[in-house]
PDB file of C-alpha atoms in Angstrom:
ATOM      1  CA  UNK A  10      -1.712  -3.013  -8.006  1.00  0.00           C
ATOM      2  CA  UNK A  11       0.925  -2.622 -10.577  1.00  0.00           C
ATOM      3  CA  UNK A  12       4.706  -1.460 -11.255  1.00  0.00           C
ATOM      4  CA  UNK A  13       6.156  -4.513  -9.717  1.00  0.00           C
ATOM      5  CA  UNK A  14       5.284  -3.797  -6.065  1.00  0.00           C
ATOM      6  CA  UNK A  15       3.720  -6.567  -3.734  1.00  0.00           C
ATOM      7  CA  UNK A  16       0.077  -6.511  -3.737  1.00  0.00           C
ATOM      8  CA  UNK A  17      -1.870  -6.996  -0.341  1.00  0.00           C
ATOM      9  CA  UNK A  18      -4.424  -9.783  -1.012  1.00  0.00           C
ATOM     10  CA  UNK A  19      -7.569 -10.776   1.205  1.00  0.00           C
ATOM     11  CA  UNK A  20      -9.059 -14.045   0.734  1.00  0.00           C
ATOM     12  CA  UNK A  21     -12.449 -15.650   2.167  1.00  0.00           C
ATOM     13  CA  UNK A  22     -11.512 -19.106   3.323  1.00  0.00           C
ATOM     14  CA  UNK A  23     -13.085 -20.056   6.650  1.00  0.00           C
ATOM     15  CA  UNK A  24     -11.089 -23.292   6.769  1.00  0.00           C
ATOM     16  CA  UNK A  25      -7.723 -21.411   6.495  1.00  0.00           C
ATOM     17  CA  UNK A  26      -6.472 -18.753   7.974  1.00  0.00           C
ATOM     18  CA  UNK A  27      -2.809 -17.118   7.972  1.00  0.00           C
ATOM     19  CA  UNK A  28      -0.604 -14.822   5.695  1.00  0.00           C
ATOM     20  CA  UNK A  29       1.774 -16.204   2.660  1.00  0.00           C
ATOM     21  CA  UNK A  30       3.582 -14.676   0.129  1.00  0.00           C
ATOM     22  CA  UNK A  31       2.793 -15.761  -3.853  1.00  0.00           C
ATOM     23  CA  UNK A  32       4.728 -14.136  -6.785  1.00  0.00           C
ATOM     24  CA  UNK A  33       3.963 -10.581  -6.172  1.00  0.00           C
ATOM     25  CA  UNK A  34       1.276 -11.237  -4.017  1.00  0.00           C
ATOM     26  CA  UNK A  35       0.715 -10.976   0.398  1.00  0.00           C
ATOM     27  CA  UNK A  36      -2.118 -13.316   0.752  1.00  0.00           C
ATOM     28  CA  UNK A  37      -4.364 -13.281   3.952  1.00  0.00           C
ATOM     29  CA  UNK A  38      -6.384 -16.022   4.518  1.00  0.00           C
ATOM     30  CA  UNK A  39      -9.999 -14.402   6.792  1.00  0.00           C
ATOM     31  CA  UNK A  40     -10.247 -17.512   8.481  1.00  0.00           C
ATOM     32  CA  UNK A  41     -13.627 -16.909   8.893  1.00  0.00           C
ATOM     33  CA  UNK A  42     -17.460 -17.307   7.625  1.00  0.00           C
ATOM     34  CA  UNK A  43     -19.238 -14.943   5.501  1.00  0.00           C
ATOM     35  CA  UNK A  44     -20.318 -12.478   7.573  1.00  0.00           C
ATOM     36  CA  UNK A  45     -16.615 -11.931   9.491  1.00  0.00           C
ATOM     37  CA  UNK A  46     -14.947 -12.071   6.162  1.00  0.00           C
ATOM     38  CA  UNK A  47     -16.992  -9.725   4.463  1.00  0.00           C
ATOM     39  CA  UNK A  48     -16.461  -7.337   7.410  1.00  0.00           C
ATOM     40  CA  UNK A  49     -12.824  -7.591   7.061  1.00  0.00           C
ATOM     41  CA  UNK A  50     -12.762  -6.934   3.469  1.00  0.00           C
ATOM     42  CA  UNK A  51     -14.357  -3.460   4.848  1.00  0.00           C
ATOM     43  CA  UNK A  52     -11.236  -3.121   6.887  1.00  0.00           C
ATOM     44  CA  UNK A  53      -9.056  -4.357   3.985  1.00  0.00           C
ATOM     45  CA  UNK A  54     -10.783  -1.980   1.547  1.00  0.00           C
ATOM     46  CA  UNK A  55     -10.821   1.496   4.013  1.00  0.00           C
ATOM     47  CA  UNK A  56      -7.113   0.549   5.439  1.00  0.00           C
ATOM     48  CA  UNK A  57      -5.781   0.733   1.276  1.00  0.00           C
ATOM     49  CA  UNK A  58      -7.878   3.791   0.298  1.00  0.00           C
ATOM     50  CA  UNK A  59      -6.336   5.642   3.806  1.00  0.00           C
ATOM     51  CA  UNK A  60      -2.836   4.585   2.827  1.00  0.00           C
ATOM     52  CA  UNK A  61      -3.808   5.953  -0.990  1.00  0.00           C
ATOM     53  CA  UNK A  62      -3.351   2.799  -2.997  1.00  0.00           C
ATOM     54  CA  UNK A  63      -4.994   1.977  -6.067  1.00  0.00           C
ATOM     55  CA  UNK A  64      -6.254  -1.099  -6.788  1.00  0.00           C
ATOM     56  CA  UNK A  65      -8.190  -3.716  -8.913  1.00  0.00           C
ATOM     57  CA  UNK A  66     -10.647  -5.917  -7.388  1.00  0.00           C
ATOM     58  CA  UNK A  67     -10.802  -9.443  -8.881  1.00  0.00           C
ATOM     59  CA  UNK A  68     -13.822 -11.656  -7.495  1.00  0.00           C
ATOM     60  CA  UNK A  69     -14.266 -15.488  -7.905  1.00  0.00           C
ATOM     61  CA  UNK A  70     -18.129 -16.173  -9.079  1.00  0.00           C
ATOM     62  CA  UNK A  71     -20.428 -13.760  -9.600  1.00  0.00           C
ATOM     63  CA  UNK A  72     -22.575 -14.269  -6.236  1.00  0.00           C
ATOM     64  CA  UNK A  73     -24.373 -12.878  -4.020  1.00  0.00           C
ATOM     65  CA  UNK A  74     -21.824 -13.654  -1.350  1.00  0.00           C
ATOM     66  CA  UNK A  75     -19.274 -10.877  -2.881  1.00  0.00           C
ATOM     67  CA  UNK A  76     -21.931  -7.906  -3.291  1.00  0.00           C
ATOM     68  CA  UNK A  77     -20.316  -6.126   0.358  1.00  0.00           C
ATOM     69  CA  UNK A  78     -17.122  -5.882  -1.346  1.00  0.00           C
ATOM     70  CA  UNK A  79     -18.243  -5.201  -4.749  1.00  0.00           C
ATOM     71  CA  UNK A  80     -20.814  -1.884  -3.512  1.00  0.00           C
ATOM     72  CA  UNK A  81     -18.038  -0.962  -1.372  1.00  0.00           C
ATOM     73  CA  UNK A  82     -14.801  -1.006  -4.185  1.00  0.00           C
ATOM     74  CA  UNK A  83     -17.286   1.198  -6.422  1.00  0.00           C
ATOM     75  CA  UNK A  84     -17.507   3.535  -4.373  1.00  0.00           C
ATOM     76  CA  UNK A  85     -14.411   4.617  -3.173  1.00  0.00           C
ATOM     77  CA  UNK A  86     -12.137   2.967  -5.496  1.00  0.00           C
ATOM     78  CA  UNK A  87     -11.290   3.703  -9.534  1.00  0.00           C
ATOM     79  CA  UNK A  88      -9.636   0.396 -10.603  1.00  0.00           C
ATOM     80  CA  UNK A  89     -11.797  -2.247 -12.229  1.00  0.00           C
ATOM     81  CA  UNK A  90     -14.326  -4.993 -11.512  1.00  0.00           C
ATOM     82  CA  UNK A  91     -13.078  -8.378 -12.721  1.00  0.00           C
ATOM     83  CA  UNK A  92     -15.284 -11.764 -12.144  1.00  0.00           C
ATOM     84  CA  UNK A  93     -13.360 -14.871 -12.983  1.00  0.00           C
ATOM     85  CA  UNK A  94     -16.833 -16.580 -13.350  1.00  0.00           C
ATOM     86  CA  UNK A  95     -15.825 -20.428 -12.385  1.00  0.00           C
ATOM     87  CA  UNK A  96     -19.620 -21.219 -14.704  1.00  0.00           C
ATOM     88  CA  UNK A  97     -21.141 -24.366 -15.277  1.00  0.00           C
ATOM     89  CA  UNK A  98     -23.369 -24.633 -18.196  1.00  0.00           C
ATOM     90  CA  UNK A  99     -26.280 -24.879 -16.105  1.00  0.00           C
ATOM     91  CA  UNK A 100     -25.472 -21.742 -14.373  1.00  0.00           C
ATOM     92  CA  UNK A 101     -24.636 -20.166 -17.490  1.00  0.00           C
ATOM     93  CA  UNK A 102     -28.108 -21.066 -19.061  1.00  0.00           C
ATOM     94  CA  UNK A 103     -30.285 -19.814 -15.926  1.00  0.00           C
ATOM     95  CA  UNK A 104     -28.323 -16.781 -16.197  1.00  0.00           C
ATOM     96  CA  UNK A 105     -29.120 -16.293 -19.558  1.00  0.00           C
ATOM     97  CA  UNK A 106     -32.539 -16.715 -18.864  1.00  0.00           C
ATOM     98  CA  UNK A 107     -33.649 -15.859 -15.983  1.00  0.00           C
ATOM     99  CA  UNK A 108     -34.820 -12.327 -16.787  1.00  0.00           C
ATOM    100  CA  UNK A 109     -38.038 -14.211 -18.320  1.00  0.00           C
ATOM    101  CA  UNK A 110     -39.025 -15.450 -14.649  1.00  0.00           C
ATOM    102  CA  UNK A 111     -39.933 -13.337 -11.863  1.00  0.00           C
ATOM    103  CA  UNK A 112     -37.363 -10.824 -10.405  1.00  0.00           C
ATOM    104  CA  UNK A 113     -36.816 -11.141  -7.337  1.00  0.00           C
ATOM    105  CA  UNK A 114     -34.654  -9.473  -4.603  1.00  0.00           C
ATOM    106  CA  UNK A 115     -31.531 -11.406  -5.269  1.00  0.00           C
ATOM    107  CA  UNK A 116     -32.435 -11.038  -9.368  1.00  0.00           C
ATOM    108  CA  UNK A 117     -32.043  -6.886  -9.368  1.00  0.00           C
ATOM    109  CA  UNK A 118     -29.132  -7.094  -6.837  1.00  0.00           C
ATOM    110  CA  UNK A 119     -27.226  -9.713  -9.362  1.00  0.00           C
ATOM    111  CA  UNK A 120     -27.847  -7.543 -12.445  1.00  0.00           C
ATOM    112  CA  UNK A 121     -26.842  -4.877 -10.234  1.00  0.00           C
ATOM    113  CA  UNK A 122     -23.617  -6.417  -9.806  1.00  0.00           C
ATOM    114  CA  UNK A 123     -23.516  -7.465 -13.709  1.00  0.00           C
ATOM    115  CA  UNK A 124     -23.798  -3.713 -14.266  1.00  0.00           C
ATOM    116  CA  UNK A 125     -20.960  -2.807 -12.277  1.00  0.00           C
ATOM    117  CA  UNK A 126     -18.843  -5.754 -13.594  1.00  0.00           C
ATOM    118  CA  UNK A 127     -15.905  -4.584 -15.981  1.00  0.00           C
ATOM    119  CA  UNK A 128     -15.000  -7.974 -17.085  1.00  0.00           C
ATOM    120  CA  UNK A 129     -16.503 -11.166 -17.125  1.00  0.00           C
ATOM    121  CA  UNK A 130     -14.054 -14.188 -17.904  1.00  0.00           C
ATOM    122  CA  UNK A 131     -15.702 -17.447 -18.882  1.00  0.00           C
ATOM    123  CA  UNK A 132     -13.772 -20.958 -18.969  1.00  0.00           C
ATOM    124  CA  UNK A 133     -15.135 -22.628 -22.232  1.00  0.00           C
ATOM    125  CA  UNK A 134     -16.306 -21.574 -25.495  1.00  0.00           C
ATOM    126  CA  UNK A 135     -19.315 -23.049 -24.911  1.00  0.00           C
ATOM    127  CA  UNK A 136     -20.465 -21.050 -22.461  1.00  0.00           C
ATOM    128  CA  UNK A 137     -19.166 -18.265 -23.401  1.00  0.00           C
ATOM    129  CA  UNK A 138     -21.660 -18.506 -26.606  1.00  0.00           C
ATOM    130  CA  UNK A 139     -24.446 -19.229 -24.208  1.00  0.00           C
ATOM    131  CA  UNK A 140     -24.036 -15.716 -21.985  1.00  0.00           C
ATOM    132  CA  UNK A 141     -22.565 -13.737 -24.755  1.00  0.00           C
ATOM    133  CA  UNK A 142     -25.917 -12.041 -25.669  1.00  0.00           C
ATOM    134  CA  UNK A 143     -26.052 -11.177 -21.898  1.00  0.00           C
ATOM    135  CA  UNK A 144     -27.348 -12.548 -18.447  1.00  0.00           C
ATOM    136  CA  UNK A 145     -29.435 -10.901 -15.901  1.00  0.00           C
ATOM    137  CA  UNK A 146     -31.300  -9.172 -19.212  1.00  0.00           C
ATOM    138  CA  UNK A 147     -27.861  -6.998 -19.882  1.00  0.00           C
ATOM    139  CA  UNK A 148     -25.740  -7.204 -22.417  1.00  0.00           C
ATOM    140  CA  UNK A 149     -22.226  -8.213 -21.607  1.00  0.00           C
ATOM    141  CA  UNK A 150     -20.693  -8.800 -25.054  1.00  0.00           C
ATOM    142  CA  UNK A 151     -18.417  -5.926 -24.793  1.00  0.00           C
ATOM    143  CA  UNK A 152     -17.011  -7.344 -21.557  1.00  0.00           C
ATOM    144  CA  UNK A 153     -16.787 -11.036 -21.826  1.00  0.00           C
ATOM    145  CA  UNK A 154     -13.204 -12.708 -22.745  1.00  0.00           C
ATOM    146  CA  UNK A 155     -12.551 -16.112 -22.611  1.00  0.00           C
ATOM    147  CA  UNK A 156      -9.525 -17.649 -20.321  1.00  0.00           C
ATOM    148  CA  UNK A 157      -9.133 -21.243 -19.747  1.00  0.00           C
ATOM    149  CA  UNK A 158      -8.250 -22.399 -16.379  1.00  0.00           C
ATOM    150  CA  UNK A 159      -4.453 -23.491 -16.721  1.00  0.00           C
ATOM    151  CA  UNK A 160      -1.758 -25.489 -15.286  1.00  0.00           C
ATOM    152  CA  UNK A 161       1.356 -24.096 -13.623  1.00  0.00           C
ATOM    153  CA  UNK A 162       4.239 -25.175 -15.421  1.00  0.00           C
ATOM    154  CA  UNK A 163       6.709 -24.082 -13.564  1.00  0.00           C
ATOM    155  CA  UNK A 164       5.740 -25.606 -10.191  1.00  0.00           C
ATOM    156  CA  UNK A 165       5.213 -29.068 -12.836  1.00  0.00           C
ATOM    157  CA  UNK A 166       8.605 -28.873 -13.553  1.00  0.00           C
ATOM    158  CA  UNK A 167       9.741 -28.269 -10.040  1.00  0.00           C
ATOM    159  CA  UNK A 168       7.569 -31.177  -8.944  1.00  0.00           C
ATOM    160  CA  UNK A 169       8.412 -33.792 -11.635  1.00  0.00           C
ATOM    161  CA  UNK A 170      12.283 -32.671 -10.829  1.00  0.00           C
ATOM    162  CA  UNK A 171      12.599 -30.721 -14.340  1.00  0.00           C
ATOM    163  CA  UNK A 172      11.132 -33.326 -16.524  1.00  0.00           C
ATOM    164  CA  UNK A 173      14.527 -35.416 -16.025  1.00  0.00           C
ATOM    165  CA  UNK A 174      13.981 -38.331 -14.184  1.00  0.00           C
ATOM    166  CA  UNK A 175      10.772 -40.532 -15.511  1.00  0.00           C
ATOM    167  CA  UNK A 176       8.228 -41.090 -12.835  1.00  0.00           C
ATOM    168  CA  UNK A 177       7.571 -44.394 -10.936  1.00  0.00           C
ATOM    169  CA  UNK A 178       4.429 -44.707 -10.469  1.00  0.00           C
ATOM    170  CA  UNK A 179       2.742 -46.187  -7.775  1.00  0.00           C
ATOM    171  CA  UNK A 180      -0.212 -48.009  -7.480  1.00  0.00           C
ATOM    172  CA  UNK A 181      -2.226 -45.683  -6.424  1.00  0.00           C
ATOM    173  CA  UNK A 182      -6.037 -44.283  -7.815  1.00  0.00           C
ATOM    174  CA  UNK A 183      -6.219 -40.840  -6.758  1.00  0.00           C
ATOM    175  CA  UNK A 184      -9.685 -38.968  -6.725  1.00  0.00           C
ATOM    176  CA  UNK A 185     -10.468 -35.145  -6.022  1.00  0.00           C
ATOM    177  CA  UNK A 186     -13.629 -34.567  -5.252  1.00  0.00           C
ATOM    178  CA  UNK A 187     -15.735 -32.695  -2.686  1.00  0.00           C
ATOM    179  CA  UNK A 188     -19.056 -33.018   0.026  1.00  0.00           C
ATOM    180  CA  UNK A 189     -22.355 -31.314  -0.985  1.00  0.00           C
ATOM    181  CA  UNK A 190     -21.798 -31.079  -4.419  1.00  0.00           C
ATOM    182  CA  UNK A 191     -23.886 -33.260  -6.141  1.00  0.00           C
ATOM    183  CA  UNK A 192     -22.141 -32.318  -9.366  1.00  0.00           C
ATOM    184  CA  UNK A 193     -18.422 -33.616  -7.845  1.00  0.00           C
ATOM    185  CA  UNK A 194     -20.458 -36.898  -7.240  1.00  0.00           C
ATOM    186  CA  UNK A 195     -18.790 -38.037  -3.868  1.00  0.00           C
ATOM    187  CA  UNK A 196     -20.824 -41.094  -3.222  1.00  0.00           C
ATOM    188  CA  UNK A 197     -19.607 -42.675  -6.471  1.00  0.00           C
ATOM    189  CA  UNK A 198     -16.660 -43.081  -4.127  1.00  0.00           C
ATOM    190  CA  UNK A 199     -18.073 -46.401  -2.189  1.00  0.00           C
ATOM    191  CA  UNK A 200     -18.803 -47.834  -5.813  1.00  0.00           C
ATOM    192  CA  UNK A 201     -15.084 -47.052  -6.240  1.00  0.00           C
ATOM    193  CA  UNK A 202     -14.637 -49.277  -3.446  1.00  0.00           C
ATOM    194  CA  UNK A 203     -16.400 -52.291  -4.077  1.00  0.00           C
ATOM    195  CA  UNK A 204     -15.144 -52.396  -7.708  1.00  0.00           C
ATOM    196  CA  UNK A 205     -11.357 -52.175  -6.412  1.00  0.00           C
ATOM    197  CA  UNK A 206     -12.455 -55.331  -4.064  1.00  0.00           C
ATOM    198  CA  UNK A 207     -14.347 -57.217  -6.827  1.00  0.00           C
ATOM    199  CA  UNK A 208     -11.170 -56.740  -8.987  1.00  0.00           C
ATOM    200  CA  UNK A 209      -9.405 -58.109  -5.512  1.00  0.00           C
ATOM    201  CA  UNK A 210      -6.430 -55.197  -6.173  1.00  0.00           C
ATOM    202  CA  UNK A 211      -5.455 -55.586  -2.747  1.00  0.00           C
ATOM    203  CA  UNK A 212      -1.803 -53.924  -3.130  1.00  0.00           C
ATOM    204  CA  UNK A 213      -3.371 -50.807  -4.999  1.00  0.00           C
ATOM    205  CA  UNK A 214      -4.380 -47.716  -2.461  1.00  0.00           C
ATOM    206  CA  UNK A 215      -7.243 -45.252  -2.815  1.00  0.00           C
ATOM    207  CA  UNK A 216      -6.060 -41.422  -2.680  1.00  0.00           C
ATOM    208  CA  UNK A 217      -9.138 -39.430  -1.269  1.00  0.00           C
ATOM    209  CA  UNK A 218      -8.483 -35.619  -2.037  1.00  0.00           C
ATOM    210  CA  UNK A 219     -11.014 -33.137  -1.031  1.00  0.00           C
ATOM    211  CA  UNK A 220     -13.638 -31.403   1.781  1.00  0.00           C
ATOM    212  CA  UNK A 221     -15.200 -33.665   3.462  1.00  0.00           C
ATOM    213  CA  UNK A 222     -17.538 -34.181   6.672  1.00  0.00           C
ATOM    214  CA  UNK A 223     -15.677 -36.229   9.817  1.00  0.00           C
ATOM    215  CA  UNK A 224     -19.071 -38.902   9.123  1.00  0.00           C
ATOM    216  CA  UNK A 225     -18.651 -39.327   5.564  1.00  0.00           C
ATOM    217  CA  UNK A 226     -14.772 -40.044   5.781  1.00  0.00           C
ATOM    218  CA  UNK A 227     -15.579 -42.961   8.833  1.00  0.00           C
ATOM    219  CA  UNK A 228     -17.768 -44.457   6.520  1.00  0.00           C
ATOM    220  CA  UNK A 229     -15.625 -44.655   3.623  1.00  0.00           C
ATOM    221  CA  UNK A 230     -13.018 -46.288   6.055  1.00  0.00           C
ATOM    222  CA  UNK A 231     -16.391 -48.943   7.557  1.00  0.00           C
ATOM    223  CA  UNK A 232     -16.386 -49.450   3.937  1.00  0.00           C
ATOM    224  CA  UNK A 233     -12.996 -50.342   2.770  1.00  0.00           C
ATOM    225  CA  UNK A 234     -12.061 -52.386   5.536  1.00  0.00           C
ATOM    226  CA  UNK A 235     -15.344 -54.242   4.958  1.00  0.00           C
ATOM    227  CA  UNK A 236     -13.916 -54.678   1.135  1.00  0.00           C
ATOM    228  CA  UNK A 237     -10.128 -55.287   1.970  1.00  0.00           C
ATOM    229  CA  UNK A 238      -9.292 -51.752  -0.075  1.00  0.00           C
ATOM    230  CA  UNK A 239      -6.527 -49.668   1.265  1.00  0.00           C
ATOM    231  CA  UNK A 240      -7.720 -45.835   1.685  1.00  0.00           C
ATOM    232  CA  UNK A 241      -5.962 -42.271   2.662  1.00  0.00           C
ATOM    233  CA  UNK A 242      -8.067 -39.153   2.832  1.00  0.00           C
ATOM    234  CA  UNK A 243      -5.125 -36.450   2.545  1.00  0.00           C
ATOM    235  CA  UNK A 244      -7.919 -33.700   3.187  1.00  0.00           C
ATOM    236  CA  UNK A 245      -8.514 -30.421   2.089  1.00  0.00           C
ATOM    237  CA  UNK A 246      -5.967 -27.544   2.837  1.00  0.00           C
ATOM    238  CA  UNK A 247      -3.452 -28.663   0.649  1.00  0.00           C
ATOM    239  CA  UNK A 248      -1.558 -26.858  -1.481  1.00  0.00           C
ATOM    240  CA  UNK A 249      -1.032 -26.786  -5.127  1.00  0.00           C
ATOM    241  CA  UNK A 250       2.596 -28.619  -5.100  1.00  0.00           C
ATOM    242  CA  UNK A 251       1.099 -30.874  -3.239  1.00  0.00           C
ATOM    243  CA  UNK A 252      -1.764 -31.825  -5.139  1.00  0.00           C
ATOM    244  CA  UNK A 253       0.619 -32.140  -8.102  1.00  0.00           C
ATOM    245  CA  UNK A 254       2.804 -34.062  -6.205  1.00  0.00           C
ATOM    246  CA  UNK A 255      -0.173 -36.766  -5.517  1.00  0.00           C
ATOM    247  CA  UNK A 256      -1.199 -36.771  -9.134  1.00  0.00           C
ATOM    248  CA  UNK A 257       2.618 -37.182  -9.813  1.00  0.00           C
ATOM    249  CA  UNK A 258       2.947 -40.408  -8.190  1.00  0.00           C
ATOM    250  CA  UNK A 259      -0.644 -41.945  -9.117  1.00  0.00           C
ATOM    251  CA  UNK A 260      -0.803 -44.441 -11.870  1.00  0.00           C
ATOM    252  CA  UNK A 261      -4.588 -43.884 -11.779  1.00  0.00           C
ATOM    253  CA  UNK A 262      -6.636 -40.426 -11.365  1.00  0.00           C
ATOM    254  CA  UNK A 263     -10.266 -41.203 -11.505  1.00  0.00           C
ATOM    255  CA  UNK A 264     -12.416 -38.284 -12.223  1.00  0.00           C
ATOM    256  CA  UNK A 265     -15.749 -38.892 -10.831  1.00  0.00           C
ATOM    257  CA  UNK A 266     -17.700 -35.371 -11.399  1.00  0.00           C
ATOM    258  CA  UNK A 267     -21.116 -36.264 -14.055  1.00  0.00           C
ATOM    259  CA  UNK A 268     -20.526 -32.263 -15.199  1.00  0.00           C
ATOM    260  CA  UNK A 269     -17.916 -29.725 -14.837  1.00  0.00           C
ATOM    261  CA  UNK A 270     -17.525 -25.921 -16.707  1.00  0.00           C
ATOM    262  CA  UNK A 271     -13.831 -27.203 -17.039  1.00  0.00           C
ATOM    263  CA  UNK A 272     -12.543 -30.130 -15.175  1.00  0.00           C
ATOM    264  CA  UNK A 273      -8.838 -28.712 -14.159  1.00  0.00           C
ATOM    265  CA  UNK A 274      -7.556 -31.508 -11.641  1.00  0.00           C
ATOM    266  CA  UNK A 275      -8.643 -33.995 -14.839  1.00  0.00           C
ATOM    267  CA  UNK A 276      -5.991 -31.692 -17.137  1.00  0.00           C
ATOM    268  CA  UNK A 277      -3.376 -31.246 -14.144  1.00  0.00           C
ATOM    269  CA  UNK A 278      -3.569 -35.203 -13.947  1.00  0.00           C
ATOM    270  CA  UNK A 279      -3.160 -35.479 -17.478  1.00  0.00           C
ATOM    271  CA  UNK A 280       0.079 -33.218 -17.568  1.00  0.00           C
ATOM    272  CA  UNK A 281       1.498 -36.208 -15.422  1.00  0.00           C
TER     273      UNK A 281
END
C-alpha cells in the first residue's frame, strides 16, 4: 500500500458501479448490495494475498456491515485495521454505554471488531472525550486520534479558477441533504418551499442535492409548482468537483440537518 505504487481500492456503493483512478488510488465501485459486495471484497482480499501484496485496510463506520471484510483481513493479512468512525454524538454515547445493557449477538461481535481495530479516528473533540475511556466495555485510549473531516483545496482552487476571478453568484439556495435520515431532516425541504413563495422570490431557484426516492422528488415538484418556486434535484452520484462547483455558484447554502458529528458540506459551502 505504500512506496508510491497505485493502490487497488474496492468500494461498497450499490448505486455506482465502475473503475476510476484517484491520486494513487484504482477505485472499483461493487455496484452492488451488501451481500454481493461483501462477497467481492472476498475476491478482492484472496486475489491481493495470491499476487503477495501487503496492504492496510481502512473501513468507513464501525458496523456490522464491514465484519466479512474485517474477520477476513485478520486473518490472512499483517497491515492494520483503521475505522474512520463518521460518529454522531448519539452514537458515540450508546457506544460508550452500552456495555451496561444486555449483550447481545451484534454487542460481542462489535467489541469483537473494537478489539481487532488498530485505530479509531473520531471527527470532533467532543466525541472524542465521550469514547476515549472506551466503547463496547474496551478501552481504546491508546488507539483513538482525532482527524477532522477536511476540504480539498486543491480541487477549490481548480474550481473557483485559482482564486482569480471573484464569483458571480447566482440566485440560487442550494441544500444537501438525504432520504431516511431523520437526522439530515429532508422534509424541512417543503417548509423551504413555502417560505421561498411567502417571500414571493420568484427569480431565485432551489438546488436539491442528495439520495432521494422517485415519490419524494414528484412531490417536491407538486409542491413548488403549487408555490410558484423554481426547483432542480441534481441527484446523488455526483462527484466532488461537482458538488463544489454547485456550492460555488450558490448565493445561499441552507443547511437543514437538526445534528451532525461534523457538518462538512456546511464548511465546503463556507470555503465559497
Amino acid at each position: 500500500m505504500s512506496n508510491g505504487e497505485l493502490v487497488d481500492t474496492l468500494f461498497y456503493c450499490k448505486d455506482k458501479k465502475g473503475t476510476i483512478t484517484f491520486d494513487k488510488l484504482n477505485i472499483e465501485f461493487t455496484g452492488c448490495g451488501w451481500l454481493a459486495s461483501n462477497f467481492k471484497s472476498i475476491l478482492f482480499l484472496l486475489r491481493n494475498i495470491i499476487n503477495g501484496r501487503g496492504y492496510d485496510l481502512l473501513v468507513f463506520h464501525l458496523s456490522i456491515r464491514n465484519i466479512i471484510p474485517i474477520l477476513i483481513f485478520k486473518s490472512i493479512f499483517k497491515g492494520k485495521l483503521i475505522c474512520k468512525m463518521d460518529l454522531n454524538t448519539e452514537s458515540a454515547i450508546k457506544y460508550a454505554t452500552c456495555h451496561l445493557q444486555s449483550q447481545t449477538i451484534k454487542y460481542k461481535l462489535m467489541k469483537m471488531m473494537v478489539g481487532l481495530t488498530d485505530i479509531f479516528y473520531i471527527e470532533t473533540r467532543r466525541n472524542y472525550d465521550i469514547i476515549k475511556k472506551g466503547i463496547f466495555g474496551l478501552n481504546i485510549s491508546e488507539k483513538l486520534k482525532i482527524m477532522p473531516n477536511g476540504v480539498d483545496e486543491n480541487l477549490v482552487k481548480v474550481v473557483s479558477q485559482n482564486g482569480g476571478i471573484t464569483p458571480r453568484k447566482e440566485k440560487i439556495l442550494t441544500i444537501i441533504s438525504r432520504f431516511n435520515c431523520e437526522a439530515k431532516a429532508p422534509y424541512r425541504i417543503f417548509d423551504v418551499i413555502e417560505i421561498m413563495s411567502e417571500l414571493n422570490i420568484s427569480e431565485w431557484t432551489l438546488n436539491i442535492i442528495g439520495k432521494f426516492p422517485e415519490s419524494f422528488i414528484t412531490d417536491l415538484r407538486k409542491k413548488a409548482v403549487c408555490h410558484n418556486v423554481n426547483i432542480v434535484c441534481e441527484g446523488y452520484n455526483l462527484e466532488l468537483k461537482d458538488v463544489y462547483k454547485h456550492l460555488y455558484k450558490s448565493k445561499v447554502f441552507l443547511c437543514l440537518s437538526i445534528e451532525e458529528s461534523y457538518c462538512i458540506s456546511l464548511v465546503e459551502s463556507a470555503v465559497f
